[in-house]
CSV table of C-alpha atoms in Angstrom, one decimal:
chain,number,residue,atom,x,y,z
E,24,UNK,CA,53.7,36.3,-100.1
E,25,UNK,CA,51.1,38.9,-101.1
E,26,UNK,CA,54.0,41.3,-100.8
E,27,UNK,CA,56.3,39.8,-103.6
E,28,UNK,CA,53.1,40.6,-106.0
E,29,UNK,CA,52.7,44.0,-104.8
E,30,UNK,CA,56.5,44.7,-105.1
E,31,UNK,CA,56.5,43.3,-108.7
E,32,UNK,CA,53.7,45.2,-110.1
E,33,UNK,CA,55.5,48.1,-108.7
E,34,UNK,CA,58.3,47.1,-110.7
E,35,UNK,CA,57.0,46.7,-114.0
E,36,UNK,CA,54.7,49.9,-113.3
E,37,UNK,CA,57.4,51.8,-113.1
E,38,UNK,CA,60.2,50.0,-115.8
E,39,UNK,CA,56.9,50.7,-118.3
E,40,UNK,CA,56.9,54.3,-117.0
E,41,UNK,CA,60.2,54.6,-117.7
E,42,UNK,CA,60.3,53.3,-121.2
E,43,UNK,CA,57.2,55.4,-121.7
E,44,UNK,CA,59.0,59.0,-120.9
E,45,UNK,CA,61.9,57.7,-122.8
E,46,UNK,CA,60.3,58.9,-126.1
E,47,UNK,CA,59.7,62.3,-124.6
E,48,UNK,CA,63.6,62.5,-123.9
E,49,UNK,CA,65.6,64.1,-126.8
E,50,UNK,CA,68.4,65.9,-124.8
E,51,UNK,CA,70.0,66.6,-120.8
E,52,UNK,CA,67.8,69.6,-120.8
E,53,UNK,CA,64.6,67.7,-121.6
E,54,UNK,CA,66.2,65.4,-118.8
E,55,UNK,CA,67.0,67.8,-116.2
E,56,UNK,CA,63.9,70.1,-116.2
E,57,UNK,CA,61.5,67.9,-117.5
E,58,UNK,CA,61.4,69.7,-121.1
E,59,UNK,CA,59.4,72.7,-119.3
E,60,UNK,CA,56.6,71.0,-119.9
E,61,UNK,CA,55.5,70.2,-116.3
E,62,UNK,CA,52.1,71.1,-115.7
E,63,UNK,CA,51.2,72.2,-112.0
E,64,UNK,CA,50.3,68.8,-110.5
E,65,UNK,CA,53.1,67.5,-111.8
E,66,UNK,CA,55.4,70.4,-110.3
E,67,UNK,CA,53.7,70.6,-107.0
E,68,UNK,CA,54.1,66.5,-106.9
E,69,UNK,CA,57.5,67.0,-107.7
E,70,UNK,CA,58.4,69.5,-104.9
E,71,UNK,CA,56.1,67.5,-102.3
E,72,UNK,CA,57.3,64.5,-102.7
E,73,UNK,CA,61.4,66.1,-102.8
E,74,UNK,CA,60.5,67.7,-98.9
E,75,UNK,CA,58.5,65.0,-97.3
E,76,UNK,CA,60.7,62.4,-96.5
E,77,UNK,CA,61.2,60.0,-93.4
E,78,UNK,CA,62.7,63.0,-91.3
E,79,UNK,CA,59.9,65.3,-91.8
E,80,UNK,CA,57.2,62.9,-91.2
E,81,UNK,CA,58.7,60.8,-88.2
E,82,UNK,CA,61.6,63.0,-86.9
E,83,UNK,CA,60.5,66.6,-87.0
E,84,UNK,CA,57.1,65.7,-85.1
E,85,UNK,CA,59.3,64.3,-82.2
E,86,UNK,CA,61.9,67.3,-82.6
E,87,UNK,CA,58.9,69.9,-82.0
E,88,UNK,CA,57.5,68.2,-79.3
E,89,UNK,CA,60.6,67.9,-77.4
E,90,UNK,CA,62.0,71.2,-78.2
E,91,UNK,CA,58.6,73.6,-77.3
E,92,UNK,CA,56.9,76.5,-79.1
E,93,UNK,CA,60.2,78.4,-80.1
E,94,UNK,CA,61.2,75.5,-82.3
E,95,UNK,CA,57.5,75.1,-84.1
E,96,UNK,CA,57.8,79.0,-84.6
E,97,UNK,CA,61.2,78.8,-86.2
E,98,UNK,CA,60.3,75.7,-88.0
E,99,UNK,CA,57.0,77.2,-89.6
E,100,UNK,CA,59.4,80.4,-90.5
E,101,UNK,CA,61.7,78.8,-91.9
E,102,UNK,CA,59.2,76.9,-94.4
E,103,UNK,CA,57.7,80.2,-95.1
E,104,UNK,CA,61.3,81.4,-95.8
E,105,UNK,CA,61.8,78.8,-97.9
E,106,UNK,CA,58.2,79.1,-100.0
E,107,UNK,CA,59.1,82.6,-100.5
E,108,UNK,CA,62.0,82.3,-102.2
E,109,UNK,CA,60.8,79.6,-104.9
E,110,UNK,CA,59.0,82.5,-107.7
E,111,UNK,CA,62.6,84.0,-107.5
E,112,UNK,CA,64.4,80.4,-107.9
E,113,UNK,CA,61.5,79.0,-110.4
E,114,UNK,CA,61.5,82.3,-112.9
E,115,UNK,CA,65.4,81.4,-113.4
E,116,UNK,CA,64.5,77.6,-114.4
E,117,UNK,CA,61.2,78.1,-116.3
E,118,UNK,CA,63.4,80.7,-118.6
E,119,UNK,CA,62.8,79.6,-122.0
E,120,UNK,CA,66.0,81.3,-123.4
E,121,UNK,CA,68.6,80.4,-121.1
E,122,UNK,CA,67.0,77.7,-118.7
E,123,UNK,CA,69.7,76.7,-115.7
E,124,UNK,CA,69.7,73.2,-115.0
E,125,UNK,CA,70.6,73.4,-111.6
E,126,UNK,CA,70.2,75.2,-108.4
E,127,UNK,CA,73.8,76.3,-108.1
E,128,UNK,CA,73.6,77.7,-111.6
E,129,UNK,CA,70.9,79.5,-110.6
E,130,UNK,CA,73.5,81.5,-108.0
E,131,UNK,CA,75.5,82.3,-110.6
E,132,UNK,CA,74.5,85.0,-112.5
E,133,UNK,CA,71.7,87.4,-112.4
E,134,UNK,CA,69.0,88.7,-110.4
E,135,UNK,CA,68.9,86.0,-108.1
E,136,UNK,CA,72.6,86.4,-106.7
E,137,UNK,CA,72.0,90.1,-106.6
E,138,UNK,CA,69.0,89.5,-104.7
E,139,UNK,CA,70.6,86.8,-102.4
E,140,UNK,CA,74.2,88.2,-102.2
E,141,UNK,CA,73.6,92.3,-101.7
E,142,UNK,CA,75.4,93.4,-99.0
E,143,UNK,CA,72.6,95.4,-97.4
E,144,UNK,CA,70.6,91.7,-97.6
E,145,UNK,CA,73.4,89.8,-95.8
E,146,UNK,CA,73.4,92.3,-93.0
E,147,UNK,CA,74.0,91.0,-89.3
């Protein structure tokens, strides 16, 4: 029964925290990219809790162990891969003058696609 308490404390906790924010809200930009206000434990939050899910904590373990070394290797790469390409994706969104509200709009225009799309990058 101790369960249906915790469950509605977690409720109203985050109802009020919603309520709350909704003064901070004046338009889909301020929606979207959190007014470009986020501080850094706020952003790193954001991005930790958007890549730790259910598949990375239970399924990936199990994936690693049954596929060997060459699989940890390409994982850890691939995270590294992936880290190194957020200043590029982040200096696109934190832009004060023209912020893009989405990833894909990111790709779009720019340094980014130049960087990304280069035909001396996409070499096989």
């Amino acid at each position: 029964m101790w369960y249906i308490a915790v469950f509605a404390f977690y409720l109203l906790f985050i109802v009020w925290t919603c309520l709350k924010s909704l003064k901070n809200v004046e338009s889909m930009s301020d929606f979207t990219t959190g007014g470009h206000r986020m501080g850094l434990f706020i952003g790193v939050g954001t991005s930790v809790a958007t890549w730790v899910s259910v598949a990375s904590v239970m399924g990936v373990p199990g994936y690693l162990y049954s596929s060997g070394v060459a699989a940890i290797i390409g994982w850890v790469a691939g995270w590294f891969f992936g880290t190194a390409l957020i200043p590029i994706v982040a200096y696109k969104v934190r832009r004060p003058e023209s912020p893009a509200k989405t990833f894909p709009k990111t790709l779009v225009t720019g340094t980014t696609r130049k960087i990304l799309f280069h035909k001396s990058f996409m070499r096989v």
